[in-house]
XYZ file of C-alpha atoms in Angstrom:
474
model
C -11.810 43.520 0.861
C -10.928 39.764 -0.356
C -8.252 38.976 -2.596
C -7.481 35.441 -4.083
C -4.644 33.880 -4.290
C -4.786 30.480 -6.341
C -1.523 27.501 -6.681
C -0.757 27.530 -9.969
C -1.197 24.033 -11.249
C -1.374 24.701 -14.848
C 1.435 22.521 -15.461
C 1.153 18.704 -15.254
C 2.296 17.522 -12.113
C 5.100 15.408 -12.590
C 7.848 12.827 -10.645
C 10.765 15.748 -11.227
C 8.248 18.721 -9.479
C 7.504 15.818 -6.937
C 11.026 14.952 -6.087
C 12.374 18.615 -5.666
C 10.011 19.279 -3.008
C 11.945 20.669 -0.020
C 13.055 17.600 2.541
C 11.645 14.817 0.079
C 14.991 13.495 -0.891
C 15.767 13.241 2.827
C 12.818 10.488 3.514
C 12.586 8.944 0.345
C 16.154 7.262 -0.150
C 16.421 6.069 3.245
C 12.789 4.944 2.991
C 13.746 2.716 0.146
C 16.319 1.077 1.840
C 14.157 0.186 5.270
C 11.303 -0.969 2.313
C 13.771 -3.569 0.109
C 14.061 -5.870 2.562
C 9.908 -6.218 2.356
C 9.586 -7.983 -1.206
C 12.136 -10.545 0.148
C 10.455 -12.031 3.133
C 7.349 -14.123 1.851
C 10.085 -15.745 -0.863
C 12.747 -16.493 1.509
C 10.564 -18.527 4.067
C 9.170 -20.172 1.221
C 12.175 -21.224 -0.124
C 13.690 -22.047 3.212
C 10.958 -23.970 4.952
C 10.409 -25.961 1.583
C 14.302 -26.637 1.758
C 13.960 -28.167 4.843
C 10.786 -29.619 4.988
C 10.202 -30.670 1.500
C 6.541 -29.398 1.355
C 4.984 -26.313 -0.067
C 2.139 -26.750 2.227
C 4.276 -26.735 5.335
C 6.236 -23.488 3.967
C 2.804 -21.533 2.918
C 1.992 -22.545 6.445
C 5.060 -20.611 7.949
C 4.480 -17.902 5.756
C 1.034 -17.230 6.074
C 1.147 -16.988 9.858
C 4.067 -14.569 9.253
C 1.748 -12.960 6.745
C -1.124 -12.774 8.852
C 0.919 -11.793 12.258
C 2.088 -8.658 10.328
C -1.878 -7.832 9.464
C -2.662 -7.977 12.772
C -0.113 -5.875 14.529
C 0.027 -3.364 11.324
C -2.885 -1.440 12.419
C -1.457 -1.013 16.106
C 1.920 -0.146 14.606
C 0.324 2.678 12.664
C -1.980 4.249 15.831
C 1.407 3.726 17.847
C 2.980 5.961 15.192
C 0.227 8.608 14.767
C 0.254 9.392 18.470
C 4.160 8.650 19.699
C 6.094 9.284 16.025
C 8.059 7.309 13.731
C 11.284 7.276 15.045
C 9.805 6.089 18.392
C 8.030 3.392 17.035
C 10.158 2.311 14.497
C 13.736 1.653 16.271
C 12.513 -1.115 18.724
C 10.622 -2.558 16.077
C 13.682 -3.214 13.619
C 15.794 -4.447 16.477
C 12.694 -6.893 17.330
C 12.187 -8.165 13.714
C 16.114 -8.925 13.390
C 16.184 -10.711 16.373
C 12.978 -12.417 15.391
C 14.383 -13.439 11.770
C 17.487 -14.817 13.194
C 15.226 -17.261 15.201
C 13.052 -18.631 12.725
C 16.077 -19.287 10.619
C 17.851 -21.223 13.304
C 14.892 -23.313 13.551
C 14.228 -23.885 10.052
C 18.219 -25.071 9.759
C 17.708 -27.461 12.755
C 14.977 -29.031 11.367
C 12.653 -27.818 13.454
C 8.580 -29.272 13.513
C 5.987 -27.009 11.511
C 4.574 -25.622 14.654
C 7.698 -24.675 16.437
C 8.427 -22.967 13.046
C 4.683 -21.156 13.158
C 5.161 -20.182 16.520
C 9.103 -18.301 15.575
C 7.165 -17.022 12.379
C 4.465 -15.140 14.987
C 7.341 -12.155 16.170
C 8.921 -12.449 12.600
C 6.204 -11.213 11.327
C 4.358 -8.757 13.954
C 7.582 -7.170 13.886
C 8.003 -6.161 10.015
C 8.531 -2.533 10.258
C 5.818 -0.401 8.481
C 8.205 1.915 6.499
C 6.115 2.131 3.632
C 2.817 3.671 5.459
C 5.376 6.012 6.913
C 6.705 7.243 4.138
C 3.384 7.689 2.864
C 2.241 9.988 5.972
C 4.844 12.081 5.299
C 4.322 13.007 1.790
C 0.351 13.362 2.846
C 1.716 15.973 5.738
C 4.392 17.682 3.177
C 1.634 18.170 0.369
C -1.464 18.760 2.281
C -3.946 19.924 -0.267
C -1.460 19.453 -3.210
C -2.149 18.606 -6.718
C 1.361 16.617 -6.440
C -0.588 14.129 -3.831
C -1.533 11.678 -6.794
C 1.866 11.863 -7.760
C 3.461 11.132 -4.646
C 0.468 7.886 -4.100
C 2.117 6.769 -7.631
C 5.724 6.845 -6.777
C 5.633 5.162 -3.945
C 3.479 2.178 -5.869
C 6.178 1.981 -8.516
C 8.677 2.362 -5.202
C 7.074 -0.942 -3.458
C 6.785 -2.819 -7.000
C 10.377 -1.857 -7.735
C 11.219 -3.801 -4.402
C 9.221 -6.426 -5.483
C 11.070 -7.049 -8.745
C 14.580 -6.789 -6.896
C 13.656 -8.373 -3.521
C 12.219 -11.875 -4.890
C 14.947 -12.196 -7.916
C 17.507 -11.275 -5.010
C 16.085 -13.903 -2.358
C 15.593 -16.387 -4.991
C 19.516 -15.685 -6.023
C 20.500 -16.069 -2.466
C 18.516 -19.051 -1.523
C 19.210 -20.988 -4.711
C 22.682 -19.900 -5.438
C 24.378 -19.303 -1.911
C 22.722 -21.180 1.066
C 19.195 -21.505 1.460
C 18.829 -19.320 4.423
C 20.998 -16.486 2.680
C 17.697 -14.560 1.723
C 16.507 -14.518 5.359
C 20.016 -13.600 6.411
C 20.224 -10.404 3.826
C 16.355 -9.552 4.757
C 17.253 -9.272 8.184
C 20.293 -7.342 7.990
C 18.869 -4.922 5.107
C 15.623 -3.793 7.545
C 17.847 -3.547 10.570
C 20.462 -0.627 8.938
C 17.694 0.661 6.732
C 14.909 1.253 9.320
C 17.748 2.851 11.657
C 18.486 5.038 8.842
C 14.863 6.300 8.242
C 14.331 6.414 12.018
C 17.420 8.886 12.240
C 15.649 11.045 9.295
C 13.511 12.926 12.079
C 12.731 15.884 9.800
C 9.429 15.858 7.798
C 7.740 13.615 10.304
C 3.933 14.048 10.444
C 3.006 16.038 13.736
C 1.865 13.539 16.488
C -2.040 13.559 17.529
C -2.234 12.616 21.635
C -5.974 12.813 22.250
C -4.433 14.164 25.686
C -2.773 16.508 24.383
C -5.342 18.074 22.041
C -8.759 17.804 23.867
C -10.068 15.696 21.168
C -11.583 12.539 20.712
C -9.370 9.512 19.043
C -10.145 8.685 15.406
C -9.942 5.310 14.274
C -9.520 5.167 10.735
C -11.517 1.518 11.007
C -14.516 3.362 11.701
C -14.474 5.154 8.057
C -16.980 2.823 5.666
C -14.749 3.937 3.017
C -11.439 2.469 4.272
C -13.446 -0.855 4.994
C -14.774 -1.050 1.437
C -10.747 -0.536 0.501
C -9.812 -3.070 2.796
C -11.769 -5.875 1.239
C -10.131 -4.609 -2.441
C -6.451 -4.941 -0.901
C -7.502 -8.490 0.555
C -8.028 -9.406 -3.371
C -4.890 -7.724 -4.230
C -2.906 -9.745 -1.553
C -4.207 -13.201 -2.984
C -2.709 -12.625 -5.949
C 0.348 -12.124 -4.699
C 0.577 -14.625 -2.723
C -1.337 -17.066 -5.046
C 1.569 -16.027 -7.427
C 4.316 -16.704 -5.374
C 3.197 -20.293 -4.333
C 2.351 -21.484 -7.910
C 5.068 -19.444 -9.925
C 7.510 -21.683 -7.758
C 5.846 -24.525 -8.415
C 5.145 -23.956 -11.657
C 8.803 -23.270 -12.563
C 9.925 -26.392 -10.809
C 7.307 -28.427 -12.844
C 8.866 -27.070 -15.878
C 12.210 -28.009 -14.526
C 13.481 -24.853 -14.241
C 13.232 -23.550 -10.506
C 15.834 -20.705 -11.062
C 13.043 -19.023 -13.462
C 10.600 -18.606 -10.430
C 12.134 -14.927 -9.713
C 12.303 -14.229 -12.988
C 8.680 -15.085 -13.628
C 7.878 -13.042 -10.239
C 10.181 -10.217 -11.689
C 7.635 -9.798 -14.901
C 5.068 -9.654 -12.863
C 6.204 -7.145 -10.388
C 7.631 -5.503 -13.801
C 4.279 -4.697 -14.898
C 2.916 -3.355 -11.812
C 5.881 -0.770 -11.987
C 5.096 0.147 -15.255
C 1.590 0.969 -14.869
C 2.862 2.589 -11.216
C 4.713 5.066 -13.551
C 2.051 5.503 -16.238
C -0.602 6.409 -13.629
C 1.741 8.697 -11.753
C 2.236 10.456 -15.217
C -1.066 11.166 -16.860
C -3.567 14.018 -15.833
C -6.559 11.990 -15.037
C -9.826 13.699 -15.742
C -12.254 10.544 -14.388
C -12.513 10.395 -10.437
C -10.671 7.978 -8.317
C -13.552 5.253 -7.355
C -13.876 4.936 -11.490
C -10.705 4.321 -11.927
C -10.793 1.612 -9.119
C -13.375 0.073 -10.734
C -12.115 -0.204 -13.833
C -8.509 -0.990 -12.792
C -10.174 -3.885 -10.483
C -12.673 -5.502 -13.146
C -9.640 -5.461 -15.339
C -7.168 -6.969 -12.556
C -9.769 -9.482 -11.913
C -10.039 -10.732 -15.842
C -6.397 -11.136 -15.979
C -6.353 -13.303 -12.947
C -9.105 -15.382 -14.125
C -6.755 -16.823 -17.012
C -3.439 -17.995 -15.285
C -4.670 -21.383 -14.176
C -4.502 -21.956 -17.856
C -0.621 -21.169 -18.770
C 0.918 -24.287 -20.127
C 4.960 -22.906 -20.643
C 7.310 -20.222 -19.170
C 6.516 -17.748 -21.768
C 2.820 -17.712 -21.556
C 2.761 -17.524 -18.034
C 5.377 -14.406 -17.992
C 3.237 -12.796 -20.507
C 0.341 -13.714 -18.445
C 1.518 -12.272 -15.233
C 2.798 -8.942 -16.782
C -0.801 -8.039 -17.735
C -1.803 -9.535 -14.322
C 0.484 -6.871 -12.859
C -0.452 -3.933 -15.365
C -3.765 -3.964 -13.805
C -2.563 -4.092 -9.610
C -1.070 -0.747 -10.137
C -4.255 1.294 -10.781
C -5.873 -0.495 -7.867
C -3.371 -0.190 -5.269
C -2.382 3.768 -6.362
C -6.032 4.656 -6.367
C -6.588 3.152 -3.220
C -3.958 4.533 -1.241
C -4.598 8.352 -3.027
C -8.518 7.731 -1.820
C -6.925 7.379 1.790
C -6.640 11.468 1.862
C -9.940 11.749 1.078
C -11.638 9.589 3.216
C -9.216 9.314 6.295
C -8.539 12.151 8.865
C -4.998 13.151 8.996
C -4.815 12.351 12.860
C -5.567 8.734 11.430
C -3.955 8.213 8.052
C -0.859 6.465 9.258
C -3.047 3.618 10.882
C -5.118 3.926 7.534
C -2.190 3.390 5.282
C -1.183 0.286 7.809
C -4.937 -1.558 7.696
C -4.485 -1.503 3.818
C -0.835 -2.707 3.867
C -1.839 -5.246 6.662
C -4.854 -6.306 4.444
C -2.522 -7.001 1.507
C -0.558 -8.944 3.975
C -3.732 -10.946 5.116
C -4.333 -11.532 2.024
C -1.380 -12.991 0.918
C -0.980 -15.275 4.199
C -4.254 -17.028 3.565
C -3.616 -16.946 -0.264
C -0.389 -18.947 0.265
C -1.696 -21.335 2.287
C -4.884 -22.365 0.159
C -2.648 -22.193 -3.072
C 0.291 -24.287 -1.027
C -2.226 -27.108 -0.372
C -3.652 -27.040 -3.810
C -0.364 -27.148 -5.023
C 0.475 -30.016 -3.092
C -2.492 -31.912 -4.129
C -3.052 -31.169 -7.729
C -0.289 -28.952 -9.309
C 0.594 -25.548 -9.735
C -2.460 -24.653 -12.500
C -4.731 -25.432 -9.310
C -2.937 -23.005 -6.979
C -3.472 -20.016 -9.511
C -7.215 -20.285 -9.042
C -6.651 -18.375 -5.582
C -6.282 -15.121 -7.352
C -8.864 -15.943 -9.612
C -11.550 -16.129 -7.007
C -10.094 -13.513 -4.358
C -10.277 -10.873 -7.166
C -13.727 -12.255 -7.972
C -15.049 -11.881 -4.915
C -13.174 -8.670 -4.270
C -14.891 -7.272 -6.963
C -18.279 -7.951 -5.888
C -17.809 -6.099 -2.810
C -16.354 -3.252 -4.278
C -19.413 -2.784 -6.890
C -21.754 -3.428 -3.963
C -20.240 -0.949 -1.880
C -19.124 1.859 -4.219
C -21.049 4.421 -3.159
C -19.410 4.341 0.299
C -15.780 5.294 -1.358
C -17.214 8.972 -2.046
C -16.559 11.345 0.553
C -19.804 13.455 1.427
C -17.975 16.470 0.884
C -14.295 17.604 0.423
C -12.141 17.405 3.173
C -10.861 20.811 4.865
C -8.605 22.257 7.536
C -9.887 24.907 9.605
C -7.560 26.608 12.237
C -8.551 26.154 15.757
C -9.482 30.156 15.953
C -12.346 29.379 13.499
C -16.025 29.096 15.275
C -17.949 26.174 14.374
C -20.505 27.884 12.703
C -17.928 29.615 10.503
C -16.904 26.023 9.358
C -20.333 25.087 8.274
C -21.047 28.435 6.523
C -17.943 27.638 4.105
C -19.467 24.301 3.777
C -22.341 26.005 2.773
C -20.851 27.892 0.357
C -18.864 25.752 -1.358
C -21.946 23.568 -2.137
C -22.788 25.289 -5.385
C -19.259 24.536 -6.655
C -20.284 20.835 -6.383
C -23.679 21.301 -7.364
C -22.206 22.887 -10.787
C -20.619 19.314 -11.556
C -23.712 17.467 -10.662
C -23.627 16.305 -7.296
C -22.452 16.979 -3.823
C -21.513 13.582 -3.754
C -19.334 13.920 -6.318
C -17.923 17.071 -5.344
C -14.019 16.191 -4.623
C -13.875 14.531 -8.097
C -16.016 17.193 -9.908
C -13.644 20.243 -8.338
C -10.909 18.734 -11.087
C -13.178 19.158 -13.926
C -13.231 23.079 -13.955
C -9.785 23.246 -11.939
C -11.304 25.464 -9.487
C -12.457 25.841 -5.738
C -12.874 28.950 -4.245
C -13.473 29.229 -0.614
C -14.400 32.592 1.074
C -12.331 33.010 4.535
C -13.348 35.645 7.440
C -10.543 37.418 8.699
C -10.722 34.634 11.924
C -9.953 31.971 9.989
C -8.336 30.385 6.769
C -9.694 27.010 5.270
C -7.914 24.878 2.313
C -9.745 22.580 0.118
C -7.863 19.720 -0.230
C -8.554 16.970 -2.914
C -5.958 14.439 -4.207
C -5.309 15.574 -7.098
C -6.881 18.724 -8.097
C -6.009 22.749 -7.963
C -6.395 23.813 -4.430
C -7.193 27.998 -4.666
C -7.252 29.799 -1.238
C -9.358 32.589 -0.516
C -7.476 35.573 2.240
C -8.146 38.615 3.625
């Protein structure tokens, strides 16, 4: 006789419930400490190099090399983490990063040429620890199949944006009020201490996935079509970050108040954080693909008017609106990784998205820096507008790739191949009742239930982001 055991998800998932997850605070708190310096790095490089060279273009090149180097190394770091574990990868990375930042700082203070600074920026960026993807991977492993996963994605976005509220303000205050190199010195110190503390918390780390041990083929995240589409979207978001950092600094200087740069960027990041909090508190009835499209349309529209600002107050208000639209795109994109990417490549997938942001930011810093030097800050603001418009066109053209063909599932090793196929067929009517099999993950949330028959030999969990997850067992 078969009985159904249904997870009670009648109450709306919330942040309090999320943080009461056993073991969560053990990696959330040190994870935050290790991520705070990330919000300081680019702006600290920009301010130090601009101070020593007198050029936003030169500062933009060094910051861009750092970002590109990080973007290229992040997926490799993610693959190594999936295979060998977070602590094994993180400890040597943070030690290398602290040394690289110290070298870059020394060269800048010694008035080294742009090529020497750019060369030093390579290891600085390549050694940026990917703590954010590691924290997200821990949530995904701990909340497998739970309706709290979207809440976790929103919480992580809020945490990221809080670092971008505090980080730039702290870096700007240190660079302008203490010493031009104080921002990078603090970033290196916090990265080292926070990274080692996070690495020491081994409890809750996702299982490693070594192909030689399991006999299974290696899954590469980039082979997933939906992830490639998300990469384009995140490139546009990165361009917003990079274009805003350069253009806000230049605009503040043009207005005769360079210290306002940190405040303006903090307001922009605060809008992102406010929207992230709201995203996690709402029980969404529309699917993630539609949420992504709506959020990105709003982001593109908001970024398209930044160039018209003619006062600090107006620019702050426009920056706040841009921030309000970034969070829906970021949170939804990270949430969709759980649907689209197998578990043994999930950290790699998160690092591809993080790297895409860094790459988009790097390119935007270069372009915006040159435009700003040549024509003023209003031209720098054209970079976020163009980048988000291009990314939106890509999203609209390839949106069909963002829908999983079938709900993700976990089948125990004892299950026969034909059993898994039978279960997949059995769930087809549930998807059809919502209108289309391709929308199965999104439509299960409408009625709130997916019942999966199980045999005595196996157990199947339907896994969907933010959907109720009944389990049928014998």
